[in-house]
Short mmCIF file of C-alpha atoms in Angstrom, two decimals:
data_model
loop_
_atom_site.label_atom_id
_atom_site.label_comp_id
_atom_site.label_asym_id
_atom_site.label_seq_id
_atom_site.Cartn_x
_atom_site.Cartn_y
_atom_site.Cartn_z
CA MET A 1 9.83 -11.77 -11.35
CA GLY A 2 7.18 -9.13 -11.56
CA HIS A 3 5.48 -6.90 -8.96
CA THR A 4 1.70 -7.72 -8.04
CA LYS A 5 -0.97 -5.11 -8.72
CA THR A 6 -1.34 -4.13 -5.07
CA SER A 7 2.69 -3.48 -4.54
CA ARG A 8 4.51 -0.54 -5.97
CA PRO A 9 6.58 -0.52 -9.00
CA ARG A 10 10.31 -0.07 -8.03
CA ILE A 11 12.15 2.68 -9.94
CA PHE A 12 15.73 3.30 -10.40
CA SER A 13 17.27 6.47 -12.08
CA GLY A 14 20.29 8.39 -12.06
CA VAL A 15 22.23 11.46 -12.62
CA LYS A 16 25.78 11.87 -13.92
CA PRO A 17 27.94 14.33 -12.11
CA THR A 18 29.84 15.61 -15.28
CA GLY A 19 28.51 18.97 -15.30
CA HIS A 20 26.09 21.39 -13.97
CA LEU A 21 22.25 20.28 -14.10
CA THR A 22 20.42 22.06 -16.81
CA LEU A 23 16.94 23.13 -17.59
CA GLY A 24 16.95 20.01 -19.84
CA ASN A 25 17.53 17.71 -17.08
CA TYR A 26 14.75 19.37 -15.07
CA LEU A 27 12.19 19.45 -17.78
CA GLY A 28 13.09 16.16 -19.23
CA ALA A 29 13.47 13.92 -15.87
CA ILE A 30 13.82 15.49 -12.68
CA ARG A 31 10.30 17.33 -12.62
CA ARG A 32 8.69 13.77 -13.30
CA TRP A 33 10.34 12.13 -10.68
CA VAL A 34 9.42 14.76 -8.13
CA GLN A 35 5.74 15.21 -9.47
CA GLU A 36 4.97 11.50 -10.25
CA ASP A 37 7.69 8.75 -9.69
CA GLN A 38 8.44 9.55 -5.98
CA HIS A 39 4.59 9.32 -5.14
CA ARG A 40 3.64 6.20 -7.34
CA ALA A 41 6.46 3.99 -6.59
CA ASP A 42 9.28 2.81 -4.37
CA ALA A 43 11.88 5.04 -6.08
CA LEU A 44 15.73 5.17 -5.98
CA PHE A 45 17.48 8.18 -7.14
CA CYS A 46 21.25 8.07 -7.48
CA VAL A 47 24.06 10.36 -8.23
CA VAL A 48 26.03 8.02 -10.25
CA ASP A 49 29.61 9.05 -9.69
CA LEU A 50 31.51 5.93 -10.70
CA HIS A 51 30.30 6.67 -14.44
CA ALA A 52 31.80 10.30 -14.19
CA LEU A 53 35.42 8.35 -14.08
CA THR A 54 35.12 6.82 -17.67
CA VAL A 55 36.46 10.04 -19.00
CA GLU A 56 39.05 12.64 -18.20
CA HIS A 57 38.02 14.29 -15.06
CA ASP A 58 39.24 16.38 -12.17
CA PRO A 59 38.57 14.52 -8.84
CA ALA A 60 37.80 17.61 -6.93
CA ARG A 61 35.24 18.74 -9.44
CA VAL A 62 33.47 15.43 -9.58
CA ARG A 63 33.17 15.46 -5.72
CA ARG A 64 31.96 19.06 -6.02
CA LEU A 65 29.32 18.31 -8.53
CA THR A 66 28.17 15.13 -7.05
CA ARG A 67 27.28 17.02 -3.85
CA GLN A 68 25.85 19.67 -5.79
CA ALA A 69 23.48 17.19 -8.11
CA ALA A 70 22.34 15.66 -4.65
CA THR A 71 21.40 18.92 -3.23
CA LEU A 72 19.69 20.01 -6.39
CA LEU A 73 17.62 16.83 -6.64
CA LEU A 74 16.29 17.87 -2.98
CA ALA A 75 15.94 21.55 -3.94
CA CYS A 76 13.76 20.51 -6.85
CA GLY A 77 11.53 18.62 -4.81
CA LEU A 78 12.41 15.12 -4.09
CA ASP A 79 11.64 14.18 -0.58
CA PRO A 80 13.71 11.88 1.36
CA ALA A 81 10.53 10.76 3.19
CA ARG A 82 8.95 9.30 -0.01
CA CYS A 83 12.05 8.22 -2.13
CA THR A 84 15.64 7.19 -1.45
CA ILE A 85 18.56 9.53 -2.60
CA PHE A 86 22.17 8.48 -2.61
CA VAL A 87 25.57 8.45 -4.12
CA GLN A 88 26.39 5.38 -6.02
CA SER A 89 30.17 4.91 -4.73
CA HIS A 90 28.64 4.97 -1.25
CA VAL A 91 26.96 1.47 -1.90
CA ASP A 92 29.83 -1.17 -2.71
CA GLU A 93 27.18 -3.34 -4.29
CA HIS A 94 27.34 -1.44 -7.50
CA ALA A 95 31.01 -2.24 -8.20
CA ARG A 96 30.29 -5.93 -6.78
CA LEU A 97 27.73 -6.68 -9.29
CA SER A 98 29.42 -4.70 -12.14
CA PHE A 99 31.98 -7.49 -12.70
CA LEU A 100 29.25 -10.29 -12.71
CA MET A 101 27.43 -8.11 -15.60
CA GLU A 102 30.87 -8.03 -17.45
CA CYS A 103 31.18 -11.77 -17.20
CA THR A 104 27.64 -12.04 -18.42
CA ALA A 105 27.88 -9.47 -21.36
CA THR A 106 30.17 -10.02 -24.51
CA ASP A 107 32.72 -7.70 -26.05
CA GLY A 108 30.47 -7.50 -29.35
CA GLU A 109 27.57 -6.28 -27.32
CA LEU A 110 29.55 -3.66 -25.73
CA ARG A 111 31.40 -2.58 -28.78
CA ARG A 112 27.84 -1.99 -30.54
CA MET A 113 26.70 0.75 -27.86
CA ILE A 114 26.39 4.07 -29.76
CA GLN A 115 27.72 6.31 -26.95
CA TYR A 116 30.89 4.23 -27.38
CA LYS A 117 31.21 4.17 -30.90
CA GLU A 118 30.91 7.82 -31.15
CA LYS A 119 33.30 8.67 -28.29
CA ALA A 120 35.77 5.99 -29.32
CA SER A 121 35.95 7.03 -33.06
CA ARG A 122 36.36 10.81 -32.10
CA GLU A 123 39.26 9.84 -29.84
CA ALA A 124 40.75 7.71 -32.47
CA ALA A 125 40.44 10.64 -35.10
CA ARG A 126 42.60 12.80 -32.61
CA GLY A 127 45.04 9.99 -32.08
CA GLY A 128 44.06 9.06 -28.72
CA SER A 129 42.22 6.01 -26.91
CA VAL A 130 39.18 5.91 -24.47
CA ARG A 131 39.48 4.43 -21.19
CA LEU A 132 38.37 0.79 -20.84
CA SER A 133 35.69 2.00 -18.39
CA LEU A 134 33.91 3.74 -21.34
CA LEU A 135 33.72 0.36 -23.07
CA THR A 136 32.39 -1.37 -19.82
CA TYR A 137 30.22 1.24 -18.39
CA PRO A 138 27.03 -0.26 -19.72
CA ALA A 139 27.67 -3.47 -17.37
CA LEU A 140 27.88 -1.00 -14.43
CA MET A 141 24.58 0.70 -15.52
CA ALA A 142 23.14 -2.79 -15.57
CA ALA A 143 24.25 -3.61 -12.19
CA ASP A 144 22.87 -0.14 -10.85
CA ILE A 145 19.75 -1.16 -12.05
CA LEU A 146 19.37 -4.91 -11.35
CA ALA A 147 20.84 -4.58 -7.80
CA TYR A 148 17.58 -3.18 -6.70
CA GLY A 149 15.26 -5.48 -8.45
CA ALA A 150 14.02 -2.36 -10.46
CA HIS A 151 10.73 -2.71 -12.54
CA GLU A 152 11.16 0.52 -14.28
CA VAL A 153 13.87 2.77 -15.52
CA PRO A 154 12.77 6.28 -16.61
CA VAL A 155 15.20 7.13 -19.08
CA GLY A 156 15.42 9.44 -22.11
CA ASP A 157 15.88 8.16 -25.98
CA ASP A 158 19.63 8.39 -25.64
CA GLN A 159 19.69 5.64 -22.82
CA THR A 160 17.09 3.19 -23.92
CA GLN A 161 19.81 1.09 -25.75
CA HIS A 162 21.44 0.56 -22.20
CA VAL A 163 18.28 -0.63 -20.73
CA GLU A 164 17.50 -3.17 -23.49
CA LEU A 165 21.21 -4.44 -22.78
CA THR A 166 20.11 -4.43 -18.96
CA ARG A 167 17.13 -6.82 -19.95
CA ASP A 168 19.18 -8.99 -22.03
CA LEU A 169 21.96 -9.48 -19.47
CA ALA A 170 19.20 -10.11 -16.52
CA GLN A 171 17.42 -12.82 -18.82
CA ARG A 172 20.82 -14.32 -19.76
CA PHE A 173 21.89 -14.45 -16.02
CA ASN A 174 18.63 -16.07 -14.97
CA GLN A 175 18.68 -18.55 -17.79
CA ARG A 176 22.21 -19.59 -16.84
CA TYR A 177 22.26 -19.48 -13.16
CA GLY A 178 18.66 -19.48 -11.84
CA SER A 179 16.22 -16.60 -11.33
CA VAL A 180 18.06 -13.78 -9.51
CA PHE A 181 17.09 -10.64 -11.33
CA THR A 182 13.87 -8.76 -12.13
CA VAL A 183 13.81 -7.84 -15.80
CA PRO A 184 13.45 -4.13 -15.83
CA ARG A 185 11.75 -2.16 -18.66
CA ALA A 186 12.54 1.62 -19.93
CA THR A 187 9.75 3.88 -19.20
CA PRO A 188 10.24 7.13 -21.60
CA PRO A 189 9.22 10.45 -20.36
CA GLY A 190 5.62 10.99 -21.32
CA VAL A 191 4.89 14.52 -22.69
CA ALA A 192 8.35 15.82 -20.93
CA ALA A 193 10.14 17.93 -23.19
CA ARG A 194 13.32 17.19 -25.09
CA VAL A 195 15.04 20.28 -24.28
CA MET A 196 17.58 21.19 -27.38
CA ASP A 197 20.63 23.64 -27.06
CA LEU A 198 19.30 27.37 -27.53
CA ARG A 199 22.14 28.23 -29.90
CA ASP A 200 22.28 24.74 -31.77
CA PRO A 201 18.53 23.49 -31.92
CA ALA A 202 19.98 20.28 -33.51
CA ALA A 203 21.57 19.34 -30.48
CA LYS A 204 20.47 18.31 -26.96
CA MET A 205 20.86 20.86 -24.00
CA GLY A 206 23.70 18.46 -22.31
CA LYS A 207 25.38 19.39 -19.07
CA SER A 208 28.90 18.43 -20.22
CA HIS A 209 28.94 20.54 -23.41
CA ALA A 210 32.11 22.87 -23.75
CA GLU A 211 30.00 25.54 -25.41
CA THR A 212 27.60 26.97 -22.81
CA ALA A 213 25.79 29.85 -24.42
CA GLY A 214 22.73 27.87 -25.26
CA ILE A 215 22.54 25.96 -22.11
CA VAL A 216 20.44 27.27 -19.01
CA TYR A 217 21.71 25.80 -16.19
CA LEU A 218 19.31 25.34 -13.02
CA LEU A 219 21.54 27.49 -10.75
CA ASP A 220 21.97 30.25 -13.64
CA GLU A 221 21.16 33.93 -12.11
CA GLU A 222 18.14 35.26 -13.36
CA ASP A 223 19.62 37.81 -15.78
CA ALA A 224 21.88 34.84 -17.03
CA VAL A 225 18.65 32.94 -17.95
CA ARG A 226 17.02 35.76 -19.67
CA ARG A 227 20.24 36.74 -21.68
CA LYS A 228 20.58 33.25 -22.94
CA ILE A 229 16.91 32.74 -23.94
CA LEU A 230 16.71 36.22 -25.61
CA ARG A 231 19.94 35.38 -27.73
CA ALA A 232 18.36 31.87 -28.55
CA VAL A 233 18.98 30.95 -32.27
CA THR A 234 15.73 31.29 -34.35
CA ASP A 235 14.71 30.63 -37.88
CA SER A 236 14.52 32.63 -41.10
CA GLY A 237 10.82 34.35 -41.79
CA SER A 238 9.04 35.74 -38.78
CA GLU A 239 5.87 33.97 -38.13
CA VAL A 240 5.62 31.86 -35.15
CA ARG A 241 5.07 28.44 -36.04
CA TYR A 242 5.23 25.14 -34.31
CA ASP A 243 7.26 23.05 -36.80
CA ARG A 244 10.38 21.07 -35.82
CA THR A 245 11.51 20.51 -38.92
CA GLU A 246 11.46 24.05 -40.96
CA GLN A 247 11.77 26.02 -37.45
CA PRO A 248 13.59 24.05 -34.97
CA GLY A 249 14.74 27.30 -33.11
CA VAL A 250 11.23 28.67 -32.45
CA ALA A 251 9.79 25.05 -31.80
CA ASN A 252 12.35 24.46 -29.03
CA LEU A 253 11.48 27.89 -27.40
CA LEU A 254 7.49 26.86 -27.63
CA ASP A 255 8.41 23.41 -26.18
CA VAL A 256 10.15 25.12 -23.24
CA LEU A 257 7.28 27.46 -22.92
CA ALA A 258 4.73 24.85 -22.81
CA SER A 259 6.81 22.64 -20.55
CA CYS A 260 6.74 25.70 -18.04
CA THR A 261 3.34 26.97 -18.25
CA GLY A 262 1.24 23.55 -18.98
CA GLY A 263 0.31 24.79 -22.34
CA LYS A 264 0.51 23.19 -25.95
CA PRO A 265 3.22 24.36 -28.25
CA GLU A 266 0.86 24.15 -31.52
CA VAL A 267 -1.69 26.46 -29.38
CA LEU A 268 0.94 28.84 -27.93
CA ALA A 269 2.46 29.42 -31.36
CA GLY A 270 -0.74 31.40 -32.24
CA GLU A 271 -0.38 33.88 -29.22
CA TYR A 272 2.80 35.39 -30.17
CA ALA A 273 3.21 37.78 -33.25
CA SER A 274 6.99 38.00 -33.25
CA TYR A 275 10.08 35.91 -32.21
CA GLY A 276 11.03 38.86 -29.74
CA ALA A 277 7.69 38.31 -27.79
CA LEU A 278 7.98 34.46 -27.75
CA LYS A 279 11.61 34.80 -26.45
CA ARG A 280 10.45 37.35 -23.77
CA ALA A 281 7.67 35.08 -22.52
CA THR A 282 9.72 31.97 -22.67
CA ALA A 283 12.53 33.62 -20.52
CA GLU A 284 10.15 34.79 -17.84
CA ALA A 285 8.50 31.52 -17.77
CA VAL A 286 11.81 29.85 -16.90
CA VAL A 287 12.79 32.61 -14.51
CA GLU A 288 9.55 31.78 -12.41
CA LEU A 289 9.94 28.15 -12.95
CA LEU A 290 13.61 28.05 -11.37
CA ARG A 291 13.19 30.75 -8.78
CA PRO A 292 12.04 28.44 -5.96
CA VAL A 293 14.73 25.93 -7.01
CA ARG A 294 17.48 28.21 -6.63
CA ALA A 295 16.16 29.59 -3.39
CA ARG A 296 15.92 25.97 -1.85
CA HIS A 297 19.27 25.15 -3.15
CA ALA A 298 20.66 28.19 -1.09
CA GLU A 299 18.93 26.94 1.96
CA LEU A 300 20.16 23.61 1.55
CA CYS A 301 23.78 24.69 0.98
CA ALA A 302 23.47 26.60 4.37
CA ASP A 303 22.62 23.38 6.18
CA PRO A 304 25.26 20.73 4.82
CA SER A 305 24.73 18.34 7.68
CA TYR A 306 21.06 18.10 6.74
CA VAL A 307 22.24 16.79 3.12
CA ASP A 308 24.93 14.56 4.47
CA GLY A 309 22.24 12.87 6.64
CA VAL A 310 20.00 12.23 3.63
CA LEU A 311 22.90 10.68 1.93
CA ARG A 312 23.83 8.62 4.52
CA ALA A 313 20.37 7.30 5.22
CA GLY A 314 19.98 6.80 1.70
CA ALA A 315 23.09 4.82 1.24
CA GLU A 316 22.07 2.62 4.19
CA ARG A 317 18.45 1.85 2.64
CA ALA A 318 20.00 1.07 -0.74
CA ARG A 319 22.47 -0.98 0.68
CA GLY A 320 20.10 -3.14 2.62
CA LEU A 321 18.11 -3.61 -0.64
CA ALA A 322 20.83 -4.27 -2.79
CA ARG A 323 23.33 -6.60 -0.86
CA PRO A 324 20.79 -9.75 -0.59
CA ARG A 325 20.50 -9.56 -4.20
CA VAL A 326 24.03 -9.33 -4.88
CA ASP A 327 25.05 -11.90 -2.50
CA ALA A 328 22.43 -14.32 -4.15
CA ALA A 329 23.92 -13.47 -7.71
CA TYR A 330 27.40 -14.12 -6.35
CA GLU A 331 26.48 -17.64 -5.10
CA ALA A 332 24.01 -18.45 -8.14
CA ALA A 333 27.52 -17.75 -10.29
CA GLY A 334 29.39 -20.05 -8.53
CA LEU A 335 31.39 -17.87 -5.84
CA LEU A 336 31.96 -19.50 -2.33
CA PRO A 337 30.15 -17.47 0.16
CA PRO A 338 32.31 -16.28 3.08
CA ALA A 339 32.35 -18.50 6.01
#
């Protein structure tokens, strides 16, 4: 089930409220949603709060971060007149379809997922055990996507395996029970930066890391942004070169600067005589980039009823799109429709 050339593709993407959103989230995904995806497609952007329950969590914090993530998506420039912004748990169809996806997936498929293997082995080494939902959450992720007939799923490298599983599940379900689901494809970010941790350039800048010194958060005060970037790990030597292998710390700064200014990292490298000058320029570019986001976030926080209204309308539209397809899947799989 494709889309015709004249119709707009449908996009689904989500953000997990497991930590405060970072510069990496913004440059790697959210900015593209704002500048491109909401204009060219029928785009749905979801705060996937059910996914936050797959690990140990504080309920009040999940609620707080869910609201903060939704508010930040608006502050970054997502326009509810152009796209649908909602919270996953506000639309029952995600959980309804998730069970059908669990019935379509196999135990072996889910155990092969890299994120599950890594987290389960870390927990086992400590003598603990992970929640069952961590094993099954790719089935929920598949339900998130398939419920809306999404054609495209903009994701980073770490999630492409889950989109491949979603494609497999959609095809398998369609073969077994009839054509219900659109088979989506992952659309990796084009030139968007893969922003690395400023203190550990081998690791991605993640929002749920325990060590935060190398992570720039969207709501960091300007002085905190400058301090973190000026303290970024660089490399031995002093020549500013763009070499991800030999100089990962410097390359990361150049990637960030290029993403903020629209330049090319290889070209920018020639403009700085020292690491210090590069750090100062990068710090100011990031501060300028985030200033309007922080200002808009403060305005939205002062008007909570506006955010409530956006999420209510978003959930209503999402429900209207998802329910007929999920109902059809229930019937196709052999469940008796309610009288």
